[in-house]
XYZ file of C-alpha atoms in Angstrom:
717
model
C -10.358 13.667 24.405
C -13.807 13.169 23.097
C -13.073 14.676 19.547
C -10.191 12.508 19.532
C -12.179 9.152 19.912
C -14.602 10.189 17.441
C -12.284 11.335 14.958
C -10.686 7.674 15.329
C -14.212 6.239 14.871
C -14.557 7.965 11.996
C -11.200 7.525 10.296
C -11.884 3.795 10.343
C -15.084 3.975 8.983
C -16.477 0.620 10.931
C -19.426 0.050 13.196
C -19.189 1.601 16.187
C -17.584 -0.754 18.915
C -18.546 -0.848 22.742
C -14.864 0.430 23.191
C -15.606 3.279 21.071
C -18.455 4.137 23.799
C -16.545 4.098 26.857
C -16.654 7.614 28.329
C -13.198 9.346 27.902
C -13.197 11.279 31.015
C -13.676 10.583 34.535
C -17.345 12.600 35.469
C -16.574 12.486 38.621
C -13.834 15.672 38.901
C -15.874 17.514 36.475
C -18.784 19.908 36.495
C -21.170 17.256 35.665
C -24.163 19.535 34.562
C -22.241 21.673 32.305
C -20.345 18.846 30.336
C -23.962 17.038 29.773
C -25.112 20.829 28.735
C -21.806 21.200 26.385
C -22.008 17.746 24.751
C -25.809 17.740 24.045
C -25.113 21.295 22.822
C -22.826 19.752 20.115
C -25.163 17.040 19.259
C -28.158 19.008 18.236
C -26.144 21.935 17.155
C -23.926 19.766 14.804
C -26.837 17.300 13.403
C -29.849 19.575 13.502
C -29.736 21.052 9.999
C -27.545 18.038 8.474
C -28.953 16.137 5.399
C -28.284 12.111 6.214
C -27.503 10.584 3.345
C -28.978 7.191 4.787
C -30.926 6.696 8.032
C -32.782 9.800 8.246
C -35.774 9.183 10.523
C -33.779 7.387 12.980
C -31.211 10.096 13.116
C -33.977 12.836 13.662
C -35.462 10.703 16.283
C -32.312 10.454 18.255
C -31.682 14.135 17.576
C -35.168 14.719 19.083
C -34.334 12.882 22.032
C -30.884 14.839 22.857
C -33.071 17.850 22.153
C -35.431 16.929 24.989
C -32.332 15.922 27.433
C -30.857 19.385 26.785
C -33.971 21.243 27.795
C -34.110 18.962 30.892
C -30.641 19.657 31.800
C -30.806 23.048 31.350
C -33.814 23.414 33.661
C -31.818 21.451 36.001
C -28.958 23.838 36.006
C -31.238 26.615 36.658
C -33.002 25.448 39.621
C -30.177 24.185 41.135
C -28.597 27.361 41.124
C -31.647 29.309 42.267
C -32.387 26.554 45.214
C -28.680 25.928 45.960
C -29.643 22.125 46.652
C -27.548 19.437 45.465
C -29.140 16.554 43.225
C -30.115 13.283 44.738
C -27.756 10.416 44.227
C -29.953 8.617 42.019
C -30.024 11.412 39.671
C -26.647 11.942 39.592
C -25.929 8.235 38.547
C -28.470 8.599 36.192
C -26.957 11.906 34.577
C -23.451 10.074 34.532
C -25.229 7.370 32.603
C -26.451 10.217 30.489
C -23.270 11.264 29.746
C -22.121 7.986 27.854
C -25.508 7.773 25.873
C -25.035 11.190 24.545
C -21.523 10.469 23.572
C -22.465 7.456 21.813
C -25.130 9.375 19.822
C -22.509 11.957 18.951
C -20.240 8.938 17.179
C -23.302 7.284 15.774
C -24.580 10.317 14.120
C -21.064 11.193 13.043
C -20.928 8.002 11.481
C -23.937 8.375 9.266
C -23.170 11.375 8.136
C -19.618 11.313 7.459
C -19.578 7.270 6.110
C -19.477 6.368 2.407
C -22.961 6.108 1.215
C -22.515 2.976 -0.094
C -21.039 1.233 2.967
C -23.662 2.791 5.162
C -26.347 1.447 2.686
C -24.683 -1.812 2.896
C -24.615 -1.546 6.657
C -28.461 -0.720 7.005
C -29.482 -3.592 8.967
C -26.268 -2.983 11.352
C -26.742 0.656 11.934
C -30.415 0.919 12.338
C -29.680 -1.836 15.038
C -27.183 0.494 16.980
C -30.040 3.153 17.001
C -32.664 0.864 18.591
C -30.119 -0.253 21.070
C -29.546 3.603 22.136
C -33.259 4.256 22.087
C -33.542 1.085 24.456
C -30.817 2.300 26.708
C -32.683 5.779 26.697
C -35.562 4.049 27.956
C -34.156 2.066 30.435
C -32.630 5.709 31.848
C -35.844 7.103 31.873
C -37.038 4.480 34.068
C -34.962 4.754 36.800
C -34.483 8.819 36.788
C -36.240 10.188 39.779
C -38.454 12.629 37.868
C -40.550 13.373 40.873
C -37.515 14.227 43.001
C -35.938 17.049 40.934
C -37.016 20.183 40.236
C -38.484 20.669 36.360
C -40.744 22.929 34.727
C -44.110 21.753 33.913
C -43.596 21.923 29.914
C -40.290 20.006 30.392
C -42.084 17.494 32.934
C -44.489 16.626 30.081
C -41.676 16.395 27.260
C -40.022 14.113 29.664
C -43.173 11.980 30.485
C -43.989 11.850 26.700
C -40.533 10.582 25.538
C -40.917 7.707 28.430
C -44.427 6.617 26.632
C -42.407 6.539 23.097
C -39.372 5.328 24.050
C -41.334 2.399 25.688
C -43.094 1.694 22.490
C -40.440 1.828 20.358
C -39.585 -0.667 17.540
C -36.503 -1.133 15.771
C -37.047 0.699 12.395
C -35.604 -0.098 8.993
C -36.249 2.079 6.276
C -37.419 0.108 3.262
C -36.509 2.175 0.779
C -33.121 2.411 1.752
C -33.310 -1.414 2.163
C -34.427 -1.642 -1.536
C -31.396 0.110 -2.255
C -29.300 -1.991 -0.552
C -30.956 -5.300 -2.651
C -30.544 -3.308 -5.782
C -26.863 -2.757 -5.492
C -26.450 -6.787 -4.819
C -28.366 -7.235 -7.629
C -25.917 -5.217 -9.763
C -23.292 -7.834 -8.102
C -25.074 -10.873 -9.256
C -25.199 -9.180 -12.872
C -21.547 -9.156 -12.885
C -21.153 -12.223 -11.106
C -23.481 -13.714 -14.025
C -21.429 -11.947 -17.056
C -23.964 -9.616 -17.819
C -23.156 -5.740 -17.564
C -25.821 -4.080 -15.963
C -27.748 -1.211 -18.292
C -26.541 2.196 -18.561
C -29.529 3.827 -17.724
C -30.101 1.736 -14.386
C -26.530 2.269 -13.021
C -26.994 5.993 -13.771
C -30.566 6.245 -11.790
C -29.021 4.289 -9.080
C -25.931 6.270 -8.451
C -26.893 9.612 -9.531
C -30.919 10.080 -8.626
C -30.960 7.579 -5.770
C -27.249 7.666 -4.065
C -26.801 11.375 -5.000
C -23.126 10.554 -6.336
C -23.002 13.351 -9.110
C -19.427 13.729 -10.200
C -16.434 11.973 -10.498
C -14.870 13.040 -7.428
C -17.253 11.809 -5.473
C -17.373 8.353 -7.176
C -13.388 8.442 -6.330
C -14.015 9.295 -2.840
C -16.420 6.269 -2.466
C -14.072 4.161 -3.982
C -11.530 4.774 -1.096
C -13.769 4.328 1.525
C -14.514 0.901 0.521
C -10.850 0.183 0.064
C -10.672 1.608 3.618
C -12.940 -0.961 4.578
C -11.143 -3.567 3.336
C -8.320 -2.872 5.151
C -10.089 -2.463 8.274
C -12.172 -5.586 7.761
C -12.313 -8.129 10.544
C -12.999 -12.010 9.785
C -16.476 -13.010 9.330
C -17.904 -9.358 9.501
C -20.266 -8.818 6.708
C -20.407 -7.940 4.055
C -17.364 -10.408 2.951
C -14.105 -9.001 1.564
C -14.566 -10.649 -2.075
C -18.040 -8.789 -1.999
C -16.573 -5.558 -1.000
C -14.083 -6.160 -3.974
C -16.979 -6.228 -6.217
C -18.355 -2.901 -4.916
C -14.932 -1.284 -5.213
C -14.944 -2.733 -8.887
C -18.307 -1.610 -9.792
C -18.078 1.785 -8.292
C -14.492 2.501 -9.945
C -16.302 1.287 -13.452
C -19.179 3.711 -12.910
C -16.821 6.292 -12.076
C -15.652 6.452 -15.474
C -18.971 4.793 -17.340
C -21.074 7.930 -16.083
C -18.818 10.610 -15.597
C -16.349 9.925 -18.441
C -12.908 11.690 -18.398
C -13.725 14.996 -18.495
C -14.285 15.749 -14.708
C -11.052 13.794 -14.046
C -9.212 15.980 -16.369
C -10.238 19.144 -14.523
C -9.219 17.500 -11.604
C -5.576 16.854 -12.818
C -5.338 20.186 -14.080
C -6.295 21.763 -10.800
C -3.313 19.596 -9.122
C -1.137 20.594 -12.055
C -1.837 24.210 -11.428
C -1.366 24.133 -7.611
C 1.181 21.671 -7.416
C 4.343 22.956 -5.757
C 6.867 21.682 -3.601
C 5.278 21.459 -0.208
C 8.580 22.725 1.142
C 8.818 25.953 -1.049
C 5.397 26.514 -0.089
C 5.746 26.772 3.386
C 9.180 28.857 3.430
C 7.367 31.121 1.298
C 4.304 31.732 4.176
C 6.954 31.602 6.785
C 4.986 28.356 8.619
C 6.623 26.438 11.148
C 5.472 22.597 10.457
C 4.480 20.834 13.526
C 7.422 18.272 14.389
C 4.786 15.284 14.582
C 3.962 16.263 10.784
C 7.136 15.795 9.353
C 9.460 12.523 8.633
C 12.117 11.699 10.806
C 14.312 10.350 7.907
C 13.954 13.626 4.958
C 12.346 16.157 7.923
C 9.964 16.904 5.138
C 5.859 17.144 5.451
C 5.030 13.599 4.955
C 2.719 13.282 2.319
C 1.804 9.123 3.118
C 2.466 8.798 6.615
C 2.739 4.835 7.508
C 3.364 3.038 10.718
C 6.229 0.207 11.000
C 6.545 -2.647 13.465
C 8.021 -0.628 16.161
C 4.886 1.664 16.398
C 6.953 4.667 14.443
C 5.496 6.743 11.617
C 7.462 7.864 8.596
C 6.401 9.060 4.866
C 6.004 5.908 3.163
C 8.685 6.692 0.361
C 11.390 7.364 2.799
C 10.868 4.424 4.876
C 10.460 2.221 1.938
C 14.180 3.322 0.437
C 15.764 2.529 4.045
C 14.397 -1.006 3.781
C 15.554 -1.459 0.165
C 18.671 -0.269 0.907
C 19.008 -3.248 2.993
C 17.978 -1.904 6.643
C 16.643 -4.234 9.157
C 16.246 -1.613 12.153
C 13.912 1.346 12.798
C 15.681 4.479 11.970
C 14.535 6.298 14.931
C 14.603 4.003 17.563
C 17.474 1.137 16.360
C 15.393 -1.604 17.017
C 14.847 -4.549 14.582
C 11.829 -4.897 12.449
C 9.678 -7.790 13.069
C 8.188 -7.509 9.875
C 8.344 -5.077 6.708
C 4.593 -4.290 6.503
C 3.555 -0.199 6.483
C 0.518 0.378 7.807
C -0.983 3.544 6.929
C -1.413 6.189 9.369
C -4.718 7.621 8.268
C -5.420 9.551 11.098
C -2.145 11.721 10.787
C -2.681 11.923 7.217
C -6.231 13.296 7.606
C -4.663 15.985 10.498
C -1.937 16.771 7.905
C -4.923 17.461 5.274
C -6.842 19.642 7.678
C -3.429 21.965 8.701
C -2.573 22.217 5.033
C -5.751 23.291 4.468
C -5.991 25.879 7.397
C -3.036 27.511 6.237
C -3.529 27.506 2.678
C -0.431 24.670 1.798
C -1.002 22.534 -1.527
C -1.180 19.037 -0.208
C -1.824 16.044 -2.420
C -2.251 12.759 -0.618
C -1.121 9.665 -2.528
C -3.231 8.456 -5.244
C -4.246 4.437 -5.661
C -4.776 1.791 -2.995
C -2.050 0.905 -0.461
C -0.120 -2.308 -0.432
C -2.582 -3.846 2.401
C -5.533 -3.205 0.040
C -3.380 -4.587 -3.060
C -3.149 -7.697 -0.685
C -6.768 -8.393 -0.213
C -7.469 -7.700 -3.858
C -5.341 -10.191 -5.266
C -6.169 -12.856 -2.559
C -9.860 -12.275 -2.488
C -10.966 -11.700 -6.182
C -14.706 -12.484 -6.914
C -16.309 -13.153 -10.135
C -18.182 -9.914 -10.047
C -15.113 -7.627 -9.277
C -13.393 -9.537 -12.284
C -16.000 -8.848 -14.823
C -16.466 -5.207 -13.601
C -12.790 -4.741 -13.832
C -12.676 -6.099 -17.355
C -15.647 -3.545 -18.226
C -13.494 -0.992 -16.711
C -10.368 -2.027 -18.802
C -12.265 -1.677 -21.766
C -13.541 1.662 -21.213
C -9.821 2.599 -20.475
C -8.260 1.428 -23.319
C -10.859 2.985 -25.647
C -9.393 6.120 -24.127
C -6.121 5.027 -24.811
C -6.647 4.541 -28.390
C -9.302 7.436 -29.252
C -9.173 10.026 -26.399
C -7.566 13.214 -26.200
C -4.177 13.685 -24.831
C -5.266 14.846 -21.638
C -7.802 11.624 -21.543
C -4.842 9.060 -22.292
C -2.749 10.560 -19.188
C -5.651 9.369 -17.098
C -6.330 6.249 -18.833
C -2.554 5.221 -18.389
C -2.582 6.028 -14.607
C -5.830 3.915 -14.385
C -4.567 0.886 -16.533
C -1.474 0.941 -14.249
C -3.252 0.987 -11.011
C -5.659 -1.579 -11.920
C -2.512 -3.714 -13.405
C -1.006 -3.799 -9.767
C -3.380 -6.546 -8.514
C -3.870 -9.942 -9.561
C -2.838 -12.272 -12.616
C -6.369 -12.092 -13.991
C -6.297 -8.183 -14.403
C -3.134 -8.387 -15.920
C -4.303 -10.894 -18.401
C -7.556 -9.421 -19.685
C -5.759 -5.848 -20.006
C -3.445 -7.177 -22.218
C -5.814 -9.212 -24.066
C -7.994 -6.381 -24.582
C -5.105 -4.833 -26.406
C -3.493 -2.270 -24.207
C 0.166 -3.023 -25.039
C 0.343 -1.287 -28.566
C -1.456 1.883 -27.103
C 0.892 1.946 -24.003
C 3.827 1.556 -26.423
C 2.893 4.415 -28.341
C 2.800 6.341 -25.147
C 6.396 5.911 -24.051
C 7.533 8.480 -26.180
C 5.588 10.913 -24.895
C 6.382 14.359 -23.898
C 4.523 14.422 -20.765
C 6.801 12.904 -17.715
C 3.437 11.427 -16.073
C 2.108 9.964 -19.146
C 5.485 8.378 -19.997
C 5.807 7.085 -16.393
C 2.662 5.849 -15.771
C 2.677 4.138 -19.374
C 6.086 2.236 -18.422
C 5.055 1.436 -15.300
C 1.757 -0.316 -16.579
C 3.915 -2.335 -18.987
C 6.067 -3.332 -15.823
C 2.893 -4.795 -14.011
C 1.682 -5.905 -17.062
C 4.711 -7.998 -17.425
C 4.779 -9.907 -14.172
C 1.860 -12.327 -15.977
C 3.994 -14.993 -18.010
C 1.895 -14.826 -20.882
C 2.063 -11.100 -21.233
C 6.236 -11.315 -21.796
C 5.812 -12.328 -25.088
C 2.964 -10.209 -25.783
C 5.241 -7.056 -24.881
C 8.616 -8.854 -26.921
C 6.273 -9.303 -30.095
C 4.555 -5.789 -30.269
C 6.797 -3.992 -32.987
C 8.884 -1.311 -31.514
C 8.156 -2.271 -27.746
C 11.465 -3.262 -26.447
C 13.085 -0.752 -28.147
C 11.017 2.358 -26.548
C 11.292 0.551 -23.108
C 15.036 1.010 -23.573
C 14.993 4.543 -24.625
C 12.817 5.471 -21.731
C 15.630 3.599 -19.793
C 18.150 5.900 -21.578
C 16.355 9.127 -21.902
C 13.192 9.085 -19.620
C 11.897 12.329 -18.160
C 11.898 11.050 -14.623
C 14.155 8.948 -12.226
C 11.104 6.436 -11.305
C 10.344 6.204 -15.132
C 13.968 5.316 -15.818
C 13.861 2.692 -12.964
C 10.732 1.136 -13.984
C 11.760 0.539 -17.409
C 14.720 -1.454 -16.027
C 12.706 -3.283 -13.542
C 10.782 -4.079 -16.781
C 13.818 -5.562 -18.575
C 14.282 -7.470 -15.482
C 10.778 -8.967 -15.811
C 10.993 -9.642 -19.670
C 14.415 -11.415 -19.033
C 12.791 -13.926 -17.084
C 12.516 -15.729 -20.329
C 15.751 -17.244 -21.452
C 15.202 -16.903 -25.115
C 14.646 -13.057 -24.436
C 17.787 -12.232 -22.682
C 20.067 -12.046 -25.953
C 17.885 -10.023 -27.771
C 17.443 -7.596 -24.907
C 21.238 -7.459 -24.669
C 21.546 -7.031 -28.435
C 19.358 -4.000 -28.266
C 21.543 -0.964 -28.810
C 22.266 0.879 -25.462
C 20.040 -1.398 -23.133
C 23.128 -2.701 -21.511
C 25.010 0.589 -21.331
C 21.796 2.305 -19.873
C 21.517 -0.117 -17.099
C 25.626 -0.215 -16.627
C 25.200 3.579 -15.762
C 22.007 3.226 -13.959
C 23.691 0.832 -11.501
C 26.656 3.225 -11.224
C 24.715 6.441 -11.100
C 21.177 5.921 -9.911
C 19.407 5.958 -6.670
C 19.658 2.802 -4.522
C 16.298 1.798 -5.903
C 17.685 2.424 -9.812
C 20.899 0.476 -8.635
C 18.718 -2.585 -7.563
C 16.698 -2.660 -10.539
C 19.835 -2.335 -12.845
C 21.586 -5.093 -11.131
C 18.606 -7.757 -11.311
C 18.259 -7.201 -14.822
C 22.046 -7.274 -15.549
C 22.142 -10.420 -13.436
C 19.592 -12.021 -15.313
C 21.245 -11.399 -18.659
C 24.358 -12.581 -17.652
C 23.096 -16.055 -17.480
C 23.255 -16.213 -20.988
C 26.138 -17.441 -22.185
C 26.441 -15.043 -25.299
C 25.745 -11.894 -23.200
C 28.883 -12.042 -22.170
C 30.986 -10.033 -24.663
C 28.315 -7.703 -24.857
C 27.999 -7.043 -21.384
C 31.917 -6.174 -21.348
C 32.087 -3.896 -24.119
C 28.929 -2.023 -22.541
C 30.863 -1.628 -19.403
C 28.817 -3.769 -17.414
C 31.550 -5.778 -15.741
C 33.149 -2.708 -14.806
C 29.993 -1.326 -12.944
C 29.590 -4.558 -11.277
C 32.770 -4.225 -9.687
C 31.961 -0.920 -8.361
C 28.935 -2.238 -6.945
C 30.195 -4.710 -4.715
C 31.063 -1.865 -2.789
C 27.231 -1.435 -2.251
C 25.620 -3.485 0.321
C 22.169 -3.426 -1.215
C 23.368 -4.523 -4.640
C 26.664 -6.529 -3.879
C 24.893 -9.717 -3.775
C 23.582 -9.763 -7.407
C 26.592 -8.286 -8.625
C 28.854 -10.937 -7.328
C 26.694 -13.319 -8.382
C 26.479 -12.096 -11.924
C 30.415 -11.602 -12.150
C 30.474 -15.423 -10.996
C 28.503 -16.131 -14.491
C 30.639 -13.874 -16.656
C 34.264 -15.311 -15.334
C 33.239 -18.979 -16.375
C 34.363 -17.730 -20.106
C 37.842 -16.984 -20.814
C 36.904 -13.484 -22.198
C 35.022 -12.842 -19.227
C 37.855 -13.616 -17.059
C 40.102 -11.146 -18.430
C 37.653 -8.558 -18.283
C 37.633 -9.196 -14.350
C 41.105 -9.292 -13.876
C 41.879 -5.814 -15.850
C 39.446 -4.404 -12.851
C 41.925 -3.752 -10.320
C 39.188 -3.625 -7.551
C 37.330 -6.910 -8.267
C 39.463 -9.162 -6.235
C 39.545 -6.948 -3.051
C 35.525 -6.214 -3.691
C 34.806 -10.039 -3.713
C 37.063 -10.675 -0.566
C 35.221 -7.711 1.251
C 31.857 -9.512 0.482
C 33.032 -12.561 2.001
C 33.820 -10.808 5.261
C 30.789 -8.427 5.260
C 27.884 -9.658 3.101
C 24.966 -11.789 3.393
C 25.053 -15.580 3.344
C 23.915 -15.666 -0.160
C 26.604 -12.688 -0.933
C 29.229 -14.810 0.861
C 28.478 -17.672 -1.396
C 28.484 -15.872 -4.813
C 31.708 -14.335 -3.771
C 33.608 -17.385 -3.156
C 32.061 -18.844 -6.272
C 33.383 -15.872 -8.232
C 36.889 -16.329 -6.979
C 36.871 -19.933 -7.711
C 35.860 -19.510 -11.322
C 38.146 -16.627 -11.893
C 41.050 -19.425 -10.364
C 39.453 -22.054 -12.781
C 39.418 -19.637 -16.223
C 41.966 -17.183 -15.729
C 45.021 -19.225 -16.028
C 48.153 -18.918 -13.324
C 48.143 -14.783 -13.458
C 44.417 -14.539 -12.067
C 44.899 -17.404 -9.634
C 48.243 -15.957 -8.182
C 46.159 -12.387 -7.696
C 43.818 -14.404 -6.068
C 46.460 -16.477 -3.685
C 48.007 -13.006 -2.612
C 44.442 -11.595 -1.115
C 44.934 -10.781 1.967
C 43.075 -12.478 4.983
C 41.734 -14.899 2.494
C 42.738 -17.975 4.719
C 40.998 -17.036 7.502
C 37.823 -15.851 5.994
C 38.291 -19.417 3.903
C 38.559 -20.877 7.343
C 35.184 -19.345 8.842
C 33.470 -19.981 5.483
C 34.377 -23.741 5.863
C 32.610 -23.822 9.358
C 29.827 -21.215 9.176
C 28.704 -20.649 5.294
C 25.813 -22.225 3.494
C 26.225 -25.697 2.337
C 26.875 -24.881 -1.394
C 29.367 -22.267 0.181
C 31.132 -24.672 1.885
C 31.756 -26.818 -0.779
C 32.869 -23.843 -3.175
C 35.509 -22.656 -0.226
C 36.835 -26.202 0.092
C 37.119 -26.624 -3.726
C 39.138 -23.413 -3.615
C 41.087 -24.619 -0.870
C 42.065 -27.467 -3.304
C 42.614 -25.113 -6.244
C 45.408 -23.271 -3.534
C 47.045 -26.913 -2.876
C 48.031 -27.426 -6.096
C 49.625 -24.003 -6.850
C 53.474 -23.784 -6.624
C 53.683 -21.578 -3.475
C 50.522 -22.841 -1.578
C 52.486 -24.405 1.451
C 54.045 -20.902 1.574
C 50.728 -18.973 1.866
C 48.253 -21.402 3.265
C 50.142 -23.986 5.034
C 47.744 -24.475 7.895
C 44.518 -24.255 5.743
C 44.298 -27.797 6.196
C 43.156 -27.820 9.483
C 40.000 -25.745 8.129
C 38.427 -28.828 6.235
C 40.210 -31.426 8.069
C 38.049 -31.614 11.290
C 39.398 -34.658 13.180
C 42.345 -37.189 12.985
C 40.406 -40.292 13.205
C 39.552 -42.279 10.427
C 35.722 -42.129 10.039
C 36.327 -38.187 10.072
C 38.682 -38.266 7.346
C 36.402 -40.481 5.052
C 33.708 -37.773 5.926
C 35.822 -35.000 4.576
C 37.225 -37.136 1.403
C 33.590 -37.338 0.349
C 32.530 -33.473 1.485
C 35.674 -32.370 -0.608
C 34.885 -34.494 -3.628
C 31.786 -33.405 -3.895
C 32.681 -29.835 -4.490
C 33.882 -30.724 -8.259
C 30.120 -30.822 -9.049
C 29.195 -27.522 -11.226
C 27.963 -24.482 -9.651
C 24.754 -22.750 -10.112
C 23.741 -19.660 -8.755
C 19.958 -18.844 -8.092
C 18.150 -15.911 -9.546
C 17.147 -13.754 -6.593
C 13.223 -13.494 -5.904
C 12.342 -9.902 -5.808
């Protein structure tokens, strides 16, 4: 019980709270003395030889107190066993309170031993206060402990009395050297805030000589620990999130400035050398994976466990794909999700890491910051973090330009991660000249390099000004299309499609993208054969391209119309597919192509029955345009569609405002058909809501309004 609470406190890496210090067991039902001796023994054995990065004097003093109490407890146990007597009631109450103090001591020492060096340094005053509070409570305990009423040896009694006197005179101790380092780090922040990059020697002295952060791996651990503090941050707790952002950015900059890329490369090589499928490795060693470590969806060992709104835990990739497919419920419980936020389950991830390490199973936790960190980094930028990120980008781009092939691999990955957050980051990465180098890496035979490069371009393209830089870079569009066609990994092809969608948001680029050889064909193939995420990326790109009238013929020739008709049967992409078809059938050549597809009308009717509100709107819009542009044959095919009359009546009452207008317009088209009275004689009831004159006037006004041109909204992704 105690270890679990301690583990939770360490995982969160925040200052120990009052709740964390509560005793986890009811001491009235346990062997009190043995429990106290065990806890005090754990503290002394675990931390006596530990070199604390900071709070050294406070830690040594606390461990010394615990050692004295352990001697007292052992003496009480031995004397009680010899005399067979019970302890006085006052002593029992004091010993129960001592349990809480020992437990809190263990948590605090664990916190100081395991926390990020930078975070511990920045919390120097707060943590020193925790040590002083414990010292005062030990002093209070000794004041009321009945030393004269218990049997103690002379040397133990002398130690207790000496500790009593020392505790009374103890004052808050803040290490001046530690505090000087804290002030020094804030000076670095001020330098970056002012647009000045601190001297290399100063940064090296601080990180290597003072903090003893001696390699790239340790620096990366510091960055990840500070990012955890961003996720766990509570309101007005100091330092503020913008300050922590600056710390993260400076530490990331120093990671590459001080240690270069060589150690990063060694880490990459080690990962590649041991990277095999975890499930295969476990099968080879005949291990049974604990059930709680497996994702309920994929049934595989979780690499990145996250908690959803229902409290259930899944692997991030699996639950993300589940949500991308349009599901709004928990796969395990069936409960509706109140939101789509994914909270990292770091406690479980650490347990999985420990289990894999104990059984020799390779396990690589995901790299980079999670969505919660990204949100904070985007919402709370500081001048210091922006300037440090700018300096980091310059180092990375230098490696993209002149580094070894392996160094370019690392740089592309870091550019990708840096471009994930904030328009400022995206702006200066592009301005610094990253795009030409990323373009060159798109043709790399290394799958990791290619995937990171195309994803970096995708992230950069989100910033509006970068779209023109990407499109104007010679050969860049063609290289993106080649990744879409022949990418080494599924993720690379999907992200290439998403990049085309992002670029096609600019009207002038839609024709250029569609005219690029193979672009539309590859998007159509991805829409038919890709993963659910790939289909989503492809259909949104095709939707954007379809909004340019000159792309219609090109999309028909490339097979995009057929792919979108097939996509009507997939609830994840049907809405966008119907919207694109509604635009294509506005042109005669598009109408002919859609009419040739036997499943088109049936697919649109199916969307009117089971689609989303926007999907139903797009479906009825497509049918309306098919009737208007397709002539008698197309209209007849729509008119003969079964169940359409009832669906139109339902839509007239329950659809969106625009869907109702389009449904009413489609009803008027039917009325003008030669056999409309035969097939839809009762349809007029659907929009003639009452027989009184006022209602009739309202209906007439409503129907006349539907002759306005139809517009399709681009979905926000």
